[in-house]
């Protein structure tokens, strides 16, 4: 010990301590952090649950509790189902960056395999909505678009706007834009009702109707050209008015100034 | 003209007092003159003088966009079916295939997707309408801030104001016609507003809608109002407005050689014929270009109206936006008395809505009463030289803008990441506070500019040349303004506040001024008293400074 304390003022001591600390952190991280590669999916359900529990302990437990029982910082996850996890983690909303009026969509940092493991663990806590299969949310019937449109205007447009552009809710909450959202995630949102959204379980909105809504949203928010030209955000008359004032009247006034400035110069010279 | 002589000499021989028409055009002109008297009309009006300033062309933008609206509107009526009969859509727009809708909506979809050029014409019609009302508002503000509403133009101010209000309502009826989800929501809102009127609300609603909402009558009725009634009145007002502009002659900015009795500018023919004609095509071209680039009122995206559906972002076009703001920020108060509900949350905004407009409309008469000025004014005021008027106008604009923010509160919330509640509270306070703050700032700003003008007149303009005096002091060299600029800066007359009549009459008997007289004197002091204008430099002051050997 004496040797150590004698050298603690050595010029290189700080560097040594730093290296030791880095090595320790890295070592610990290597020991505890999830493996880089997803585990093979063929493992039994229990294996997925085990892996999911580990992931959960790292990414979720600080708010939702080690067993998903919830805490003052996050709700209980018992009974939310795998669909909920797939939506929340798959759209990057969870793990949440910070508390606030609403957790925003952000870049997802988990692989789909990891999300499935997390979902398996959360699903094991209690029965809930199950992650949909591809055929449940993929429509092949072109008529589904117009039927879905009617359903969308009845059930969704009052918050998400007629073109799925989103809208304001009270006190900083909002209905997010549906642009670029996966068909699966739209379906899961309807199943589970994340954050401020009401849920539309199969008992109130049959699977078929959800599929039609997904078909409409995907069609409306796709990159297909708008028949009328620029959409101006598909936000209704507010942006149209702004555009009309700035580019309509604004340009016309600029033209008027130009015309007035170019008058006959007969009197001069 | 020639008509008198040609009747005496007979039709067979050309007039002896006139040369034979040089060519067929002249002959045609003679022919027309004999029947319509165009020579005297042309002589009187083709040399009509108009002064040159860009702000005098704002009214032209209104006129031309109105013409564009009428032209495109006629085309749209050829294809639009103002009917609420139900049909199943089977056109080319896939996302609405097989959906039940009204004929009005289906025919608007057909205009957009099947009729050749239909969508472009629809968009020109709608964009031109937005520009039309915006241009009218800006035109009105130009007239307001320059004092161009003073005698003899008060009646024309009222005509213009009526055109603005009618334009707003015609726009409202117009975008209600396609019976899409957005416009249906607007009509529904209007129903609610009518129902909020005490006592007669329910009767009015039944009368207008011909039954319970939505009924089958409202779209055909709006159609008649939109294409016939209001445009007819507007056309009449517009012609009267223009006749008065000709009759009064145009106002002009102060300047050397410009008086209350002349107009300095260019003649209508050929200069303004060319300018105005060219400007019409520029306006038409620009609005067409915008219509070809940007979509407006995409009714196909809104879907057909159904009373059980609604979309967020349900706002009216911008010119009705301030009424939307009123309704959005008003607390939902209700009074229930003897089994009747007085819906203040809707009724109060409904009452304030016309007041906001009338406030600006009556201003010329209020100012005329305060000043008691009965003279004609053809020289415009620079806004800074009428600080209280300018401040009141700016306060009005700020009120209008605050209400517009209230009307778009949801988009401000989502796009600026704010709480919609905070915006609404801000607008509630701002409705009362912002106009006052803007009034104070604008007035002081005007006074500051007046001081600057005075400084410039008396001491010249700053040259940026720094001179060092022998004893070491640095001074900036000021250069005298040219005579022309001196004139412009001092041409305005400064109204003096009205004095109360003497407290006692010539016999020493106490005389009491009426409440109205005292109010007027008080307002007059507020408008033109010591704190409301800077005395402009007099010729003596200027002479004293420029002739003496001051250090300037």
mmCIF file of C-alpha atoms in Angstrom, chain B residues 36-176:
data_model
loop_
_atom_site.group_PDB
_atom_site.id
_atom_site.type_symbol
_atom_site.label_atom_id
_atom_site.label_comp_id
_atom_site.label_asym_id
_atom_site.label_seq_id
_atom_site.Cartn_x
_atom_site.Cartn_y
_atom_site.Cartn_z
ATOM 1 C CA UNK B 36 -72.662 56.897 -78.309
ATOM 2 C CA UNK B 37 -70.850 60.193 -78.100
ATOM 3 C CA UNK B 38 -67.540 58.513 -77.344
ATOM 4 C CA UNK B 39 -65.416 61.485 -78.417
ATOM 5 C CA UNK B 40 -66.445 63.674 -75.530
ATOM 6 C CA UNK B 41 -66.303 60.731 -73.153
ATOM 7 C CA UNK B 42 -62.844 59.828 -74.351
ATOM 8 C CA UNK B 43 -61.658 63.399 -74.339
ATOM 9 C CA UNK B 44 -62.698 63.784 -70.747
ATOM 10 C CA UNK B 45 -61.319 60.498 -69.512
ATOM 11 C CA UNK B 46 -58.456 59.300 -71.674
ATOM 12 C CA UNK B 47 -56.302 62.155 -70.472
ATOM 13 C CA UNK B 48 -57.264 61.489 -66.879
ATOM 14 C CA UNK B 49 -54.156 61.759 -64.748
ATOM 15 C CA UNK B 50 -53.068 59.134 -62.276
ATOM 16 C CA UNK B 51 -50.206 59.600 -59.846
ATOM 17 C CA UNK B 52 -47.454 57.029 -59.773
ATOM 18 C CA UNK B 53 -46.900 54.981 -56.630
ATOM 19 C CA UNK B 54 -46.915 51.234 -56.113
ATOM 20 C CA UNK B 55 -49.373 51.435 -53.237
ATOM 21 C CA UNK B 56 -51.963 52.941 -55.582
ATOM 22 C CA UNK B 57 -51.927 49.656 -57.497
ATOM 23 C CA UNK B 58 -53.215 47.550 -54.595
ATOM 24 C CA UNK B 59 -56.770 48.316 -55.626
ATOM 25 C CA UNK B 60 -55.914 47.123 -59.113
ATOM 26 C CA UNK B 61 -54.870 43.748 -57.686
ATOM 27 C CA UNK B 62 -58.335 43.541 -56.093
ATOM 28 C CA UNK B 63 -60.064 44.482 -59.330
ATOM 29 C CA UNK B 64 -58.123 42.022 -61.447
ATOM 30 C CA UNK B 65 -58.452 39.119 -59.054
ATOM 31 C CA UNK B 66 -62.191 39.834 -58.959
ATOM 32 C CA UNK B 67 -62.307 39.618 -62.748
ATOM 33 C CA UNK B 68 -60.333 36.364 -62.627
ATOM 34 C CA UNK B 69 -62.739 34.959 -60.044
ATOM 35 C CA UNK B 70 -65.731 35.791 -62.219
ATOM 36 C CA UNK B 71 -64.175 34.317 -65.365
ATOM 37 C CA UNK B 72 -63.172 31.057 -63.689
ATOM 38 C CA UNK B 73 -66.399 30.930 -61.684
ATOM 39 C CA UNK B 74 -68.461 30.957 -64.862
ATOM 40 C CA UNK B 75 -66.516 27.958 -66.119
ATOM 41 C CA UNK B 76 -67.094 26.081 -62.865
ATOM 42 C CA UNK B 77 -70.865 26.672 -62.919
ATOM 43 C CA UNK B 78 -70.995 24.813 -66.242
ATOM 44 C CA UNK B 79 -70.075 21.583 -64.477
ATOM 45 C CA UNK B 80 -71.059 22.000 -60.826
ATOM 46 C CA UNK B 81 -74.342 20.462 -59.645
ATOM 47 C CA UNK B 82 -75.597 22.266 -56.545
ATOM 48 C CA UNK B 83 -77.593 19.340 -55.270
ATOM 49 C CA UNK B 84 -77.543 17.269 -52.108
ATOM 50 C CA UNK B 85 -79.012 14.221 -53.827
ATOM 51 C CA UNK B 86 -77.123 11.053 -52.891
ATOM 52 C CA UNK B 87 -74.981 9.241 -55.429
ATOM 53 C CA UNK B 88 -72.391 6.483 -55.261
ATOM 54 C CA UNK B 89 -69.047 7.664 -56.629
ATOM 55 C CA UNK B 90 -67.669 5.669 -59.503
ATOM 56 C CA UNK B 91 -65.159 8.101 -61.023
ATOM 57 C CA UNK B 92 -61.452 7.819 -61.497
ATOM 58 C CA UNK B 93 -60.293 8.781 -57.985
ATOM 59 C CA UNK B 94 -59.660 5.357 -56.451
ATOM 60 C CA UNK B 95 -59.665 6.166 -52.712
ATOM 61 C CA UNK B 96 -63.308 7.309 -52.929
ATOM 62 C CA UNK B 97 -64.672 4.568 -55.207
ATOM 63 C CA UNK B 98 -67.973 3.142 -54.073
ATOM 64 C CA UNK B 99 -68.500 5.791 -51.386
ATOM 65 C CA UNK B 100 -71.888 7.481 -51.019
ATOM 66 C CA UNK B 101 -71.819 11.258 -51.394
ATOM 67 C CA UNK B 102 -73.865 14.250 -52.499
ATOM 68 C CA UNK B 103 -74.091 15.260 -56.142
ATOM 69 C CA UNK B 104 -72.411 18.530 -55.224
ATOM 70 C CA UNK B 105 -69.341 16.675 -53.965
ATOM 71 C CA UNK B 106 -69.367 14.154 -56.816
ATOM 72 C CA UNK B 107 -69.570 16.925 -59.426
ATOM 73 C CA UNK B 108 -66.677 18.762 -57.743
ATOM 74 C CA UNK B 109 -64.655 15.552 -57.950
ATOM 75 C CA UNK B 110 -65.583 15.343 -61.625
ATOM 76 C CA UNK B 111 -64.486 18.940 -62.153
ATOM 77 C CA UNK B 112 -61.188 18.024 -60.517
ATOM 78 C CA UNK B 113 -60.531 14.742 -62.292
ATOM 79 C CA UNK B 114 -62.694 14.378 -65.410
ATOM 80 C CA UNK B 115 -63.298 17.900 -66.777
ATOM 81 C CA UNK B 116 -60.506 19.189 -68.998
ATOM 82 C CA UNK B 117 -58.613 21.864 -67.133
ATOM 83 C CA UNK B 118 -61.169 21.661 -64.356
ATOM 84 C CA UNK B 119 -58.773 21.272 -61.456
ATOM 85 C CA UNK B 120 -56.590 24.138 -62.648
ATOM 86 C CA UNK B 121 -59.608 26.417 -63.040
ATOM 87 C CA UNK B 122 -60.865 25.393 -59.590
ATOM 88 C CA UNK B 123 -57.491 26.175 -58.079
ATOM 89 C CA UNK B 124 -57.239 29.507 -59.918
ATOM 90 C CA UNK B 125 -60.728 30.376 -58.649
ATOM 91 C CA UNK B 126 -59.799 29.555 -55.068
ATOM 92 C CA UNK B 127 -56.310 31.065 -55.016
ATOM 93 C CA UNK B 128 -57.659 34.206 -56.674
ATOM 94 C CA UNK B 129 -60.306 34.393 -53.947
ATOM 95 C CA UNK B 130 -57.656 34.242 -51.205
ATOM 96 C CA UNK B 131 -55.575 36.877 -52.966
ATOM 97 C CA UNK B 132 -58.682 39.006 -53.633
ATOM 98 C CA UNK B 133 -59.648 39.329 -49.984
ATOM 99 C CA UNK B 134 -56.024 39.733 -48.875
ATOM 100 C CA UNK B 135 -55.518 42.488 -51.450
ATOM 101 C CA UNK B 136 -58.708 44.222 -50.328
ATOM 102 C CA UNK B 137 -57.486 44.219 -46.745
ATOM 103 C CA UNK B 138 -54.076 45.592 -47.689
ATOM 104 C CA UNK B 139 -55.690 48.158 -49.995
ATOM 105 C CA UNK B 140 -57.942 49.248 -47.139
ATOM 106 C CA UNK B 141 -54.954 49.525 -44.808
ATOM 107 C CA UNK B 142 -53.153 51.688 -47.372
ATOM 108 C CA UNK B 143 -56.137 54.001 -47.519
ATOM 109 C CA UNK B 144 -56.375 54.005 -43.726
ATOM 110 C CA UNK B 145 -52.752 54.752 -42.920
ATOM 111 C CA UNK B 146 -52.444 57.505 -45.522
ATOM 112 C CA UNK B 147 -55.670 59.212 -44.489
ATOM 113 C CA UNK B 148 -57.122 58.775 -47.969
ATOM 114 C CA UNK B 149 -60.536 58.191 -46.398
ATOM 115 C CA UNK B 150 -60.990 61.867 -45.503
ATOM 116 C CA UNK B 151 -63.466 64.128 -47.231
ATOM 117 C CA UNK B 152 -64.581 63.654 -50.004
ATOM 118 C CA UNK B 153 -63.898 59.913 -49.932
ATOM 119 C CA UNK B 154 -65.827 58.701 -46.871
ATOM 120 C CA UNK B 155 -68.615 57.134 -48.934
ATOM 121 C CA UNK B 156 -66.109 55.358 -51.109
ATOM 122 C CA UNK B 157 -64.418 54.034 -47.977
ATOM 123 C CA UNK B 158 -67.759 52.552 -46.939
ATOM 124 C CA UNK B 159 -68.240 51.031 -50.402
ATOM 125 C CA UNK B 160 -64.816 49.468 -50.145
ATOM 126 C CA UNK B 161 -65.537 48.161 -46.673
ATOM 127 C CA UNK B 162 -68.784 46.575 -47.871
ATOM 128 C CA UNK B 163 -66.874 44.953 -50.723
ATOM 129 C CA UNK B 164 -64.468 43.458 -48.181
ATOM 130 C CA UNK B 165 -67.247 42.059 -45.990
ATOM 131 C CA UNK B 166 -69.196 40.741 -48.982
ATOM 132 C CA UNK B 167 -66.002 39.231 -50.379
ATOM 133 C CA UNK B 168 -65.404 37.423 -47.095
ATOM 134 C CA UNK B 169 -68.894 36.010 -47.008
ATOM 135 C CA UNK B 170 -68.934 35.091 -50.672
ATOM 136 C CA UNK B 171 -65.712 33.225 -50.067
ATOM 137 C CA UNK B 172 -67.284 31.432 -47.136
ATOM 138 C CA UNK B 173 -70.305 30.397 -49.220
ATOM 139 C CA UNK B 174 -68.023 29.374 -52.052
ATOM 140 C CA UNK B 175 -65.917 26.957 -50.089
ATOM 141 C CA UNK B 176 -69.077 25.576 -48.492
#
